[in-house]
Amino acid sequence: MHELGVVVHIIKTIEDVAKDEDLTKVSKVVLEVGEVSTVLPDLLQSCWDWSCKRSPLMEGCALERVVIPAVTRCDDCGKTYETVKYAKICPYCQSEHTYLLQGNEVRIREIEAE
Ligand SMILES: [Zn+2]
């Protein structure tokens, strides 16, 4: 289960931050989740709830997701376009030499803590 790995990693990161900053309770975390990341929202939420119950710091912590749109850049014409709409083929020059600029990431945007 990929989502659990993601959640474990995120909570570990938050716990490290909490240690450095003397936080005792994290009440809310805002995550940026890329549009084409393979993280499923429902699974993410249930893994989140499961993991938070096991950490005194994270217990009852709310999870909020912000979806980051996926953008692909074409190497041949230099233009960028919506990944979800056109996938790997550039809509401007039909090139296949394209790469994902953003939209595959899962990262912490914000932490609300005491
Ligand atoms: Zn192009």
JSON list of C-alpha atoms and ligand atoms in Angstrom, two decimals:
[
{"chain": "A", "resi": 1, "resn": "MET", "atom": "CA", "xyz": [0.00, 0.00, 0.00]},
{"chain": "A", "resi": 2, "resn": "HIS", "atom": "CA", "xyz": [1.74, 3.08, -1.37]},
{"chain": "A", "resi": 3, "resn": "GLU", "atom": "CA", "xyz": [-0.37, 5.59, 0.59]},
{"chain": "A", "resi": 4, "resn": "LEU", "atom": "CA", "xyz": [0.72, 4.24, 3.95]},
{"chain": "A", "resi": 5, "resn": "GLY", "atom": "CA", "xyz": [4.36, 4.72, 3.00]},
{"chain": "A", "resi": 6, "resn": "VAL", "atom": "CA", "xyz": [3.62, 8.31, 2.01]},
{"chain": "A", "resi": 7, "resn": "VAL", "atom": "CA", "xyz": [1.78, 8.99, 5.27]},
{"chain": "A", "resi": 8, "resn": "VAL", "atom": "CA", "xyz": [4.49, 7.38, 7.42]},
{"chain": "A", "resi": 9, "resn": "HIS", "atom": "CA", "xyz": [7.09, 9.52, 5.70]},
{"chain": "A", "resi": 10, "resn": "ILE", "atom": "CA", "xyz": [5.06, 12.72, 6.16]},
{"chain": "A", "resi": 11, "resn": "ILE", "atom": "CA", "xyz": [4.38, 12.05, 9.83]},
{"chain": "A", "resi": 12, "resn": "LYS", "atom": "CA", "xyz": [8.04, 11.27, 10.41]},
{"chain": "A", "resi": 13, "resn": "THR", "atom": "CA", "xyz": [8.94, 14.63, 8.86]},
{"chain": "A", "resi": 14, "resn": "ILE", "atom": "CA", "xyz": [6.39, 16.44, 11.05]},
{"chain": "A", "resi": 15, "resn": "GLU", "atom": "CA", "xyz": [7.67, 14.66, 14.15]},
{"chain": "A", "resi": 16, "resn": "ASP", "atom": "CA", "xyz": [11.19, 15.85, 13.38]},
{"chain": "A", "resi": 17, "resn": "VAL", "atom": "CA", "xyz": [9.98, 19.43, 12.94]},
{"chain": "A", "resi": 18, "resn": "ALA", "atom": "CA", "xyz": [7.97, 19.17, 16.16]},
{"chain": "A", "resi": 19, "resn": "LYS", "atom": "CA", "xyz": [11.05, 18.02, 18.05]},
{"chain": "A", "resi": 20, "resn": "ASP", "atom": "CA", "xyz": [13.10, 20.94, 16.76]},
{"chain": "A", "resi": 21, "resn": "GLU", "atom": "CA", "xyz": [10.42, 23.49, 17.53]},
{"chain": "A", "resi": 22, "resn": "ASP", "atom": "CA", "xyz": [9.11, 22.02, 20.78]},
{"chain": "A", "resi": 23, "resn": "LEU", "atom": "CA", "xyz": [5.61, 21.39, 19.49]},
{"chain": "A", "resi": 24, "resn": "THR", "atom": "CA", "xyz": [3.41, 19.12, 21.58]},
{"chain": "A", "resi": 25, "resn": "LYS", "atom": "CA", "xyz": [0.34, 18.80, 19.42]},
{"chain": "A", "resi": 26, "resn": "VAL", "atom": "CA", "xyz": [-0.28, 19.10, 15.71]},
{"chain": "A", "resi": 27, "resn": "SER", "atom": "CA", "xyz": [-3.91, 19.94, 14.98]},
{"chain": "A", "resi": 28, "resn": "LYS", "atom": "CA", "xyz": [-3.92, 20.27, 11.21]},
{"chain": "A", "resi": 29, "resn": "VAL", "atom": "CA", "xyz": [-1.71, 19.49, 8.25]},
{"chain": "A", "resi": 30, "resn": "VAL", "atom": "CA", "xyz": [-2.20, 20.81, 4.74]},
{"chain": "A", "resi": 31, "resn": "LEU", "atom": "CA", "xyz": [-0.72, 18.57, 2.06]},
{"chain": "A", "resi": 32, "resn": "GLU", "atom": "CA", "xyz": [-0.06, 19.41, -1.55]},
{"chain": "A", "resi": 33, "resn": "VAL", "atom": "CA", "xyz": [-0.94, 16.41, -3.66]},
{"chain": "A", "resi": 34, "resn": "GLY", "atom": "CA", "xyz": [-0.05, 16.43, -7.34]},
{"chain": "A", "resi": 35, "resn": "GLU", "atom": "CA", "xyz": [-2.84, 15.75, -9.80]},
{"chain": "A", "resi": 36, "resn": "VAL", "atom": "CA", "xyz": [-1.01, 12.80, -11.33]},
{"chain": "A", "resi": 37, "resn": "SER", "atom": "CA", "xyz": [0.54, 11.47, -8.16]},
{"chain": "A", "resi": 38, "resn": "THR", "atom": "CA", "xyz": [-0.65, 7.94, -7.54]},
{"chain": "A", "resi": 39, "resn": "VAL", "atom": "CA", "xyz": [-2.00, 8.76, -4.10]},
{"chain": "A", "resi": 40, "resn": "LEU", "atom": "CA", "xyz": [-5.71, 7.94, -3.73]},
{"chain": "A", "resi": 41, "resn": "PRO", "atom": "CA", "xyz": [-7.58, 10.46, -1.51]},
{"chain": "A", "resi": 42, "resn": "ASP", "atom": "CA", "xyz": [-9.69, 7.88, 0.34]},
{"chain": "A", "resi": 43, "resn": "LEU", "atom": "CA", "xyz": [-6.78, 5.60, 1.06]},
{"chain": "A", "resi": 44, "resn": "LEU", "atom": "CA", "xyz": [-4.63, 8.55, 2.07]},
{"chain": "A", "resi": 45, "resn": "GLN", "atom": "CA", "xyz": [-7.27, 9.62, 4.57]},
{"chain": "A", "resi": 46, "resn": "SER", "atom": "CA", "xyz": [-7.68, 6.19, 6.13]},
{"chain": "A", "resi": 47, "resn": "CYS", "atom": "CA", "xyz": [-3.92, 5.68, 6.36]},
{"chain": "A", "resi": 48, "resn": "TRP", "atom": "CA", "xyz": [-3.71, 9.12, 7.91]},
{"chain": "A", "resi": 49, "resn": "ASP", "atom": "CA", "xyz": [-6.32, 8.34, 10.57]},
{"chain": "A", "resi": 50, "resn": "TRP", "atom": "CA", "xyz": [-4.70, 5.00, 11.32]},
{"chain": "A", "resi": 51, "resn": "SER", "atom": "CA", "xyz": [-1.22, 6.52, 11.69]},
{"chain": "A", "resi": 52, "resn": "CYS", "atom": "CA", "xyz": [-2.31, 9.55, 13.72]},
{"chain": "A", "resi": 53, "resn": "LYS", "atom": "CA", "xyz": [-3.89, 7.28, 16.33]},
{"chain": "A", "resi": 54, "resn": "ARG", "atom": "CA", "xyz": [-0.44, 5.82, 16.91]},
{"chain": "A", "resi": 55, "resn": "SER", "atom": "CA", "xyz": [1.32, 9.09, 17.57]},
{"chain": "A", "resi": 56, "resn": "PRO", "atom": "CA", "xyz": [0.60, 11.25, 20.65]},
{"chain": "A", "resi": 57, "resn": "LEU", "atom": "CA", "xyz": [1.77, 14.28, 18.72]},
{"chain": "A", "resi": 58, "resn": "MET", "atom": "CA", "xyz": [-0.56, 13.61, 15.81]},
{"chain": "A", "resi": 59, "resn": "GLU", "atom": "CA", "xyz": [-3.63, 12.25, 17.55]},
{"chain": "A", "resi": 60, "resn": "GLY", "atom": "CA", "xyz": [-6.82, 13.73, 16.10]},
{"chain": "A", "resi": 61, "resn": "CYS", "atom": "CA", "xyz": [-4.88, 15.76, 13.57]},
{"chain": "A", "resi": 62, "resn": "ALA", "atom": "CA", "xyz": [-6.95, 16.93, 10.60]},
{"chain": "A", "resi": 63, "resn": "LEU", "atom": "CA", "xyz": [-5.71, 16.39, 7.07]},
{"chain": "A", "resi": 64, "resn": "GLU", "atom": "CA", "xyz": [-6.44, 18.83, 4.29]},
{"chain": "A", "resi": 65, "resn": "ARG", "atom": "CA", "xyz": [-5.46, 18.22, 0.68]},
{"chain": "A", "resi": 66, "resn": "VAL", "atom": "CA", "xyz": [-4.64, 20.84, -1.90]},
{"chain": "A", "resi": 67, "resn": "VAL", "atom": "CA", "xyz": [-4.45, 19.47, -5.42]},
{"chain": "A", "resi": 68, "resn": "ILE", "atom": "CA", "xyz": [-1.53, 20.72, -7.49]},
{"chain": "A", "resi": 69, "resn": "PRO", "atom": "CA", "xyz": [-2.33, 20.71, -11.22]},
{"chain": "A", "resi": 70, "resn": "ALA", "atom": "CA", "xyz": [-0.03, 18.64, -13.40]},
{"chain": "A", "resi": 71, "resn": "VAL", "atom": "CA", "xyz": [1.98, 20.58, -15.99]},
{"chain": "A", "resi": 72, "resn": "THR", "atom": "CA", "xyz": [4.14, 19.09, -18.72]},
{"chain": "A", "resi": 73, "resn": "ARG", "atom": "CA", "xyz": [6.85, 20.92, -20.65]},
{"chain": "A", "resi": 74, "resn": "CYS", "atom": "CA", "xyz": [7.80, 20.19, -24.24]},
{"chain": "A", "resi": 75, "resn": "ASP", "atom": "CA", "xyz": [11.52, 20.00, -24.95]},
{"chain": "A", "resi": 76, "resn": "ASP", "atom": "CA", "xyz": [11.11, 20.74, -28.64]},
{"chain": "A", "resi": 77, "resn": "CYS", "atom": "CA", "xyz": [8.95, 23.86, -28.64]},
{"chain": "A", "resi": 78, "resn": "GLY", "atom": "CA", "xyz": [9.44, 24.91, -25.02]},
{"chain": "A", "resi": 79, "resn": "LYS", "atom": "CA", "xyz": [5.73, 25.30, -24.30]},
{"chain": "A", "resi": 80, "resn": "THR", "atom": "CA", "xyz": [3.93, 23.97, -21.27]},
{"chain": "A", "resi": 81, "resn": "TYR", "atom": "CA", "xyz": [0.51, 22.31, -21.23]},
{"chain": "A", "resi": 82, "resn": "GLU", "atom": "CA", "xyz": [-1.98, 20.45, -19.01]},
{"chain": "A", "resi": 83, "resn": "THR", "atom": "CA", "xyz": [-0.73, 16.92, -18.49]},
{"chain": "A", "resi": 84, "resn": "VAL", "atom": "CA", "xyz": [-4.12, 15.43, -17.76]},
{"chain": "A", "resi": 85, "resn": "LYS", "atom": "CA", "xyz": [-5.57, 16.70, -21.03]},
{"chain": "A", "resi": 86, "resn": "TYR", "atom": "CA", "xyz": [-2.77, 15.79, -23.45]},
{"chain": "A", "resi": 87, "resn": "ALA", "atom": "CA", "xyz": [-0.61, 13.24, -21.62]},
{"chain": "A", "resi": 88, "resn": "LYS", "atom": "CA", "xyz": [2.81, 12.75, -23.21]},
{"chain": "A", "resi": 89, "resn": "ILE", "atom": "CA", "xyz": [2.22, 14.27, -26.64]},
{"chain": "A", "resi": 90, "resn": "CYS", "atom": "CA", "xyz": [2.73, 18.03, -26.97]},
{"chain": "A", "resi": 91, "resn": "PRO", "atom": "CA", "xyz": [-0.49, 19.62, -28.29]},
{"chain": "A", "resi": 92, "resn": "TYR", "atom": "CA", "xyz": [1.48, 22.40, -30.04]},
{"chain": "A", "resi": 93, "resn": "CYS", "atom": "CA", "xyz": [4.04, 20.44, -32.05]},
{"chain": "A", "resi": 94, "resn": "GLN", "atom": "CA", "xyz": [3.07, 16.77, -31.45]},
{"chain": "A", "resi": 95, "resn": "SER", "atom": "CA", "xyz": [6.48, 16.06, -30.00]},
{"chain": "A", "resi": 96, "resn": "GLU", "atom": "CA", "xyz": [6.95, 13.17, -27.62]},
{"chain": "A", "resi": 97, "resn": "HIS", "atom": "CA", "xyz": [9.96, 14.82, -26.01]},
{"chain": "A", "resi": 98, "resn": "THR", "atom": "CA", "xyz": [8.08, 16.09, -23.01]},
{"chain": "A", "resi": 99, "resn": "TYR", "atom": "CA", "xyz": [8.55, 15.87, -19.29]},
{"chain": "A", "resi": 100, "resn": "LEU", "atom": "CA", "xyz": [6.48, 16.48, -16.21]},
{"chain": "A", "resi": 101, "resn": "LEU", "atom": "CA", "xyz": [7.22, 19.84, -14.56]},
{"chain": "A", "resi": 102, "resn": "GLN", "atom": "CA", "xyz": [4.91, 19.44, -11.58]},
{"chain": "A", "resi": 103, "resn": "GLY", "atom": "CA", "xyz": [1.97, 17.34, -10.46]},
{"chain": "A", "resi": 104, "resn": "ASN", "atom": "CA", "xyz": [3.62, 14.22, -9.15]},
{"chain": "A", "resi": 105, "resn": "GLU", "atom": "CA", "xyz": [4.52, 15.47, -5.71]},
{"chain": "A", "resi": 106, "resn": "VAL", "atom": "CA", "xyz": [3.14, 14.97, -2.24]},
{"chain": "A", "resi": 107, "resn": "ARG", "atom": "CA", "xyz": [4.48, 17.54, 0.18]},
{"chain": "A", "resi": 108, "resn": "ILE", "atom": "CA", "xyz": [3.64, 19.46, 3.29]},
{"chain": "A", "resi": 109, "resn": "ARG", "atom": "CA", "xyz": [2.40, 22.98, 2.72]},
{"chain": "A", "resi": 110, "resn": "GLU", "atom": "CA", "xyz": [1.37, 23.97, 6.20]},
{"chain": "A", "resi": 111, "resn": "ILE", "atom": "CA", "xyz": [1.30, 22.68, 9.76]},
{"chain": "A", "resi": 112, "resn": "GLU", "atom": "CA", "xyz": [-0.93, 24.02, 12.52]},
{"chain": "A", "resi": 113, "resn": "ALA", "atom": "CA", "xyz": [0.45, 23.18, 15.91]},
{"chain": "A", "resi": 114, "resn": "GLU", "atom": "CA", "xyz": [0.71, 24.18, 19.55]},
{"chain": "B", "resi": 1, "resn": "ZN", "atom": "ZN", "xyz": [5.97, 20.98, -28.39]}
]
